[in-house]
Amino acid sequence: MTTTHPTHGHTTAKRDLATSTMIFAAVMLMIAGILAVFRGIAAIAEDEVFVSTSNYIFAFDLTGWGWIHLILGVVAVLVSMGLFQGAGWARVTGVGIAGLVIIANFLSLPAYPVWSVVMIAMSAFIIWALCTPRRGDA
């Protein structure tokens, strides 16, 4: 006669991992959003931190990039607040916003290259954490 034993420890560990990745994504999206807001403000103020390039295919001026980063940052902070509350819409929107942050940072690579690469990597981790399946998701 065989008996089966429930594996509560294994399912609890998976649920804890999924919850941890959601908290990680929310915190990282909040940090990325705040940093994007600061970067946007610095670009709008035309700070000397940024490199000005004249021969770049995507011809936005520094103020234009500043507004793009500022708006994305504000939306990212708002979405991260939804993630902290466990809203389902925030997961989908968070992936979209993190994807837009990757695109915006890729397009503004010449203005601030090292920071753009850091933000692209941070946004990739956010997308990974938001796409990690949780128990009960269909």
C-alpha atoms as a PDB file:
ATOM      1  CA  MET A   1       0.000   0.000   0.000  1.00  0.00           C
ATOM      2  CA  THR A   2       1.356   3.392  -0.918  1.00  0.00           C
ATOM      3  CA  THR A   3       0.546   6.694   0.607  1.00  0.00           C
ATOM      4  CA  THR A   4       0.972  10.130  -0.781  1.00  0.00           C
ATOM      5  CA  HIS A   5       2.157  12.978   1.300  1.00  0.00           C
ATOM      6  CA  PRO A   6       1.241  16.530   0.489  1.00  0.00           C
ATOM      7  CA  THR A   7       4.157  18.750  -0.406  1.00  0.00           C
ATOM      8  CA  HIS A   8       3.138  21.912   1.391  1.00  0.00           C
ATOM      9  CA  GLY A   9       6.727  23.060   1.760  1.00  0.00           C
ATOM     10  CA  HIS A  10       7.347  23.004  -1.986  1.00  0.00           C
ATOM     11  CA  THR A  11       4.201  24.976  -2.900  1.00  0.00           C
ATOM     12  CA  THR A  12       4.803  27.429  -0.073  1.00  0.00           C
ATOM     13  CA  ALA A  13       8.331  28.027  -1.321  1.00  0.00           C
ATOM     14  CA  LYS A  14       7.031  28.703  -4.848  1.00  0.00           C
ATOM     15  CA  ARG A  15       4.394  31.114  -3.517  1.00  0.00           C
ATOM     16  CA  ASP A  16       7.014  32.894  -1.406  1.00  0.00           C
ATOM     17  CA  LEU A  17       9.298  33.183  -4.438  1.00  0.00           C
ATOM     18  CA  ALA A  18       6.500  34.626  -6.565  1.00  0.00           C
ATOM     19  CA  THR A  19       5.594  37.123  -3.845  1.00  0.00           C
ATOM     20  CA  SER A  20       9.243  38.057  -3.433  1.00  0.00           C
ATOM     21  CA  THR A  21       9.682  38.690  -7.147  1.00  0.00           C
ATOM     22  CA  MET A  22       6.553  40.874  -7.181  1.00  0.00           C
ATOM     23  CA  ILE A  23       7.907  42.953  -4.295  1.00  0.00           C
ATOM     24  CA  PHE A  24      11.285  43.103  -6.060  1.00  0.00           C
ATOM     25  CA  ALA A  25       9.601  44.334  -9.245  1.00  0.00           C
ATOM     26  CA  ALA A  26       7.585  46.950  -7.357  1.00  0.00           C
ATOM     27  CA  VAL A  27      10.625  48.306  -5.532  1.00  0.00           C
ATOM     28  CA  MET A  28      12.808  48.310  -8.643  1.00  0.00           C
ATOM     29  CA  LEU A  29      10.079  49.986 -10.719  1.00  0.00           C
ATOM     30  CA  MET A  30       9.684  52.647  -8.021  1.00  0.00           C
ATOM     31  CA  ILE A  31      13.450  53.269  -7.973  1.00  0.00           C
ATOM     32  CA  ALA A  32      13.659  53.318 -11.782  1.00  0.00           C
ATOM     33  CA  GLY A  33      10.729  55.733 -11.907  1.00  0.00           C
ATOM     34  CA  ILE A  34      12.228  58.116  -9.363  1.00  0.00           C
ATOM     35  CA  LEU A  35      15.580  58.043 -11.154  1.00  0.00           C
ATOM     36  CA  ALA A  36      13.844  58.688 -14.488  1.00  0.00           C
ATOM     37  CA  VAL A  37      12.049  61.678 -12.947  1.00  0.00           C
ATOM     38  CA  PHE A  38      15.374  63.085 -11.735  1.00  0.00           C
ATOM     39  CA  ARG A  39      16.972  62.429 -15.125  1.00  0.00           C
ATOM     40  CA  GLY A  40      14.057  64.131 -16.840  1.00  0.00           C
ATOM     41  CA  ILE A  41      14.298  67.184 -14.610  1.00  0.00           C
ATOM     42  CA  ALA A  42      18.054  67.409 -15.208  1.00  0.00           C
ATOM     43  CA  ALA A  43      17.556  67.168 -18.972  1.00  0.00           C
ATOM     44  CA  ILE A  44      14.758  69.755 -18.995  1.00  0.00           C
ATOM     45  CA  ALA A  45      17.005  72.107 -17.023  1.00  0.00           C
ATOM     46  CA  GLU A  46      19.700  71.397 -19.669  1.00  0.00           C
ATOM     47  CA  ASP A  47      22.270  70.273 -17.158  1.00  0.00           C
ATOM     48  CA  GLU A  48      25.907  69.864 -18.244  1.00  0.00           C
ATOM     49  CA  VAL A  49      25.817  66.192 -17.236  1.00  0.00           C
ATOM     50  CA  PHE A  50      24.562  65.188 -20.663  1.00  0.00           C
ATOM     51  CA  VAL A  51      26.630  64.928 -23.816  1.00  0.00           C
ATOM     52  CA  SER A  52      25.248  66.788 -26.812  1.00  0.00           C
ATOM     53  CA  THR A  53      25.573  64.950 -30.087  1.00  0.00           C
ATOM     54  CA  SER A  54      24.787  66.562 -33.396  1.00  0.00           C
ATOM     55  CA  ASN A  55      24.907  63.514 -35.685  1.00  0.00           C
ATOM     56  CA  TYR A  56      22.397  61.146 -34.144  1.00  0.00           C
ATOM     57  CA  ILE A  57      19.586  59.532 -36.109  1.00  0.00           C
ATOM     58  CA  PHE A  58      16.909  60.080 -33.461  1.00  0.00           C
ATOM     59  CA  ALA A  59      16.882  63.866 -33.436  1.00  0.00           C
ATOM     60  CA  PHE A  60      15.275  64.944 -30.181  1.00  0.00           C
ATOM     61  CA  ASP A  61      16.710  67.826 -28.283  1.00  0.00           C
ATOM     62  CA  LEU A  62      17.709  67.403 -24.652  1.00  0.00           C
ATOM     63  CA  THR A  63      14.490  69.005 -23.421  1.00  0.00           C
ATOM     64  CA  GLY A  64      12.420  66.553 -25.469  1.00  0.00           C
ATOM     65  CA  TRP A  65      14.263  63.588 -23.965  1.00  0.00           C
ATOM     66  CA  GLY A  66      13.799  65.160 -20.548  1.00  0.00           C
ATOM     67  CA  TRP A  67      10.024  65.280 -20.929  1.00  0.00           C
ATOM     68  CA  ILE A  68       9.925  61.692 -22.186  1.00  0.00           C
ATOM     69  CA  HIS A  69      11.915  60.430 -19.182  1.00  0.00           C
ATOM     70  CA  LEU A  70       9.930  62.586 -16.754  1.00  0.00           C
ATOM     71  CA  ILE A  71       6.573  61.271 -17.974  1.00  0.00           C
ATOM     72  CA  LEU A  72       7.772  57.647 -18.026  1.00  0.00           C
ATOM     73  CA  GLY A  73       9.172  58.081 -14.519  1.00  0.00           C
ATOM     74  CA  VAL A  74       5.925  59.453 -13.096  1.00  0.00           C
ATOM     75  CA  VAL A  75       3.901  56.648 -14.703  1.00  0.00           C
ATOM     76  CA  ALA A  76       6.410  54.054 -13.413  1.00  0.00           C
ATOM     77  CA  VAL A  77       6.053  55.360  -9.849  1.00  0.00           C
ATOM     78  CA  LEU A  78       2.242  55.222 -10.102  1.00  0.00           C
ATOM     79  CA  VAL A  79       2.322  51.682 -11.510  1.00  0.00           C
ATOM     80  CA  SER A  80       4.696  50.544  -8.755  1.00  0.00           C
ATOM     81  CA  MET A  81       2.161  51.740  -6.184  1.00  0.00           C
ATOM     82  CA  GLY A  82      -0.396  49.492  -7.891  1.00  0.00           C
ATOM     83  CA  LEU A  83       2.077  46.607  -7.725  1.00  0.00           C
ATOM     84  CA  PHE A  84       2.466  47.101  -3.982  1.00  0.00           C
ATOM     85  CA  GLN A  85      -1.305  46.676  -3.684  1.00  0.00           C
ATOM     86  CA  GLY A  86      -1.235  43.525  -5.821  1.00  0.00           C
ATOM     87  CA  ALA A  87      -3.332  44.921  -8.683  1.00  0.00           C
ATOM     88  CA  GLY A  88      -3.407  42.697 -11.756  1.00  0.00           C
ATOM     89  CA  TRP A  89      -3.474  45.641 -14.149  1.00  0.00           C
ATOM     90  CA  ALA A  90      -0.223  46.880 -12.620  1.00  0.00           C
ATOM     91  CA  ARG A  91       1.676  43.738 -13.681  1.00  0.00           C
ATOM     92  CA  VAL A  92       0.760  44.165 -17.332  1.00  0.00           C
ATOM     93  CA  THR A  93       1.245  47.924 -17.261  1.00  0.00           C
ATOM     94  CA  GLY A  94       4.558  47.509 -15.420  1.00  0.00           C
ATOM     95  CA  VAL A  95       5.911  45.260 -18.168  1.00  0.00           C
ATOM     96  CA  GLY A  96       4.814  47.817 -20.748  1.00  0.00           C
ATOM     97  CA  ILE A  97       6.341  50.763 -18.885  1.00  0.00           C
ATOM     98  CA  ALA A  98       9.603  48.885 -18.278  1.00  0.00           C
ATOM     99  CA  GLY A  99       9.712  48.084 -22.001  1.00  0.00           C
ATOM    100  CA  LEU A 100       9.180  51.755 -22.863  1.00  0.00           C
ATOM    101  CA  VAL A 101      11.927  52.714 -20.397  1.00  0.00           C
ATOM    102  CA  ILE A 102      14.274  50.304 -22.196  1.00  0.00           C
ATOM    103  CA  ILE A 103      13.405  51.844 -25.559  1.00  0.00           C
ATOM    104  CA  ALA A 104      13.745  55.431 -24.282  1.00  0.00           C
ATOM    105  CA  ASN A 105      17.120  54.682 -22.714  1.00  0.00           C
ATOM    106  CA  PHE A 106      18.332  52.927 -25.835  1.00  0.00           C
ATOM    107  CA  LEU A 107      17.364  55.903 -27.974  1.00  0.00           C
ATOM    108  CA  SER A 108      19.057  58.334 -25.589  1.00  0.00           C
ATOM    109  CA  LEU A 109      22.301  56.329 -25.308  1.00  0.00           C
ATOM    110  CA  PRO A 110      24.494  59.090 -26.799  1.00  0.00           C
ATOM    111  CA  ALA A 111      23.310  61.650 -24.232  1.00  0.00           C
ATOM    112  CA  TYR A 112      24.256  59.580 -21.167  1.00  0.00           C
ATOM    113  CA  PRO A 113      25.614  56.159 -22.203  1.00  0.00           C
ATOM    114  CA  VAL A 114      26.589  54.465 -18.944  1.00  0.00           C
ATOM    115  CA  TRP A 115      23.425  55.435 -17.122  1.00  0.00           C
ATOM    116  CA  SER A 116      21.289  54.353 -20.089  1.00  0.00           C
ATOM    117  CA  VAL A 117      22.844  50.875 -19.987  1.00  0.00           C
ATOM    118  CA  VAL A 118      22.244  50.652 -16.217  1.00  0.00           C
ATOM    119  CA  MET A 119      18.584  51.615 -16.664  1.00  0.00           C
ATOM    120  CA  ILE A 120      18.163  49.103 -19.494  1.00  0.00           C
ATOM    121  CA  ALA A 121      19.501  46.324 -17.259  1.00  0.00           C
ATOM    122  CA  MET A 122      17.317  47.435 -14.334  1.00  0.00           C
ATOM    123  CA  SER A 123      14.226  47.460 -16.548  1.00  0.00           C
ATOM    124  CA  ALA A 124      15.068  43.990 -17.868  1.00  0.00           C
ATOM    125  CA  PHE A 125      15.086  42.676 -14.278  1.00  0.00           C
ATOM    126  CA  ILE A 126      11.737  44.367 -13.674  1.00  0.00           C
ATOM    127  CA  ILE A 127      10.235  42.644 -16.714  1.00  0.00           C
ATOM    128  CA  TRP A 128      11.637  39.293 -15.570  1.00  0.00           C
ATOM    129  CA  ALA A 129      10.189  39.717 -12.096  1.00  0.00           C
ATOM    130  CA  LEU A 130       6.767  40.761 -13.383  1.00  0.00           C
ATOM    131  CA  CYS A 131       6.632  37.865 -15.853  1.00  0.00           C
ATOM    132  CA  THR A 132       7.487  35.241 -13.233  1.00  0.00           C
ATOM    133  CA  PRO A 133       4.287  33.220 -12.874  1.00  0.00           C
ATOM    134  CA  ARG A 134       2.540  33.226  -9.543  1.00  0.00           C
ATOM    135  CA  ARG A 135       0.407  30.435  -8.111  1.00  0.00           C
ATOM    136  CA  GLY A 136      -3.175  30.862  -9.209  1.00  0.00           C
ATOM    137  CA  ASP A 137      -2.329  32.748 -12.404  1.00  0.00           C
ATOM    138  CA  ALA A 138      -3.904  31.302 -15.502  1.00  0.00           C
END
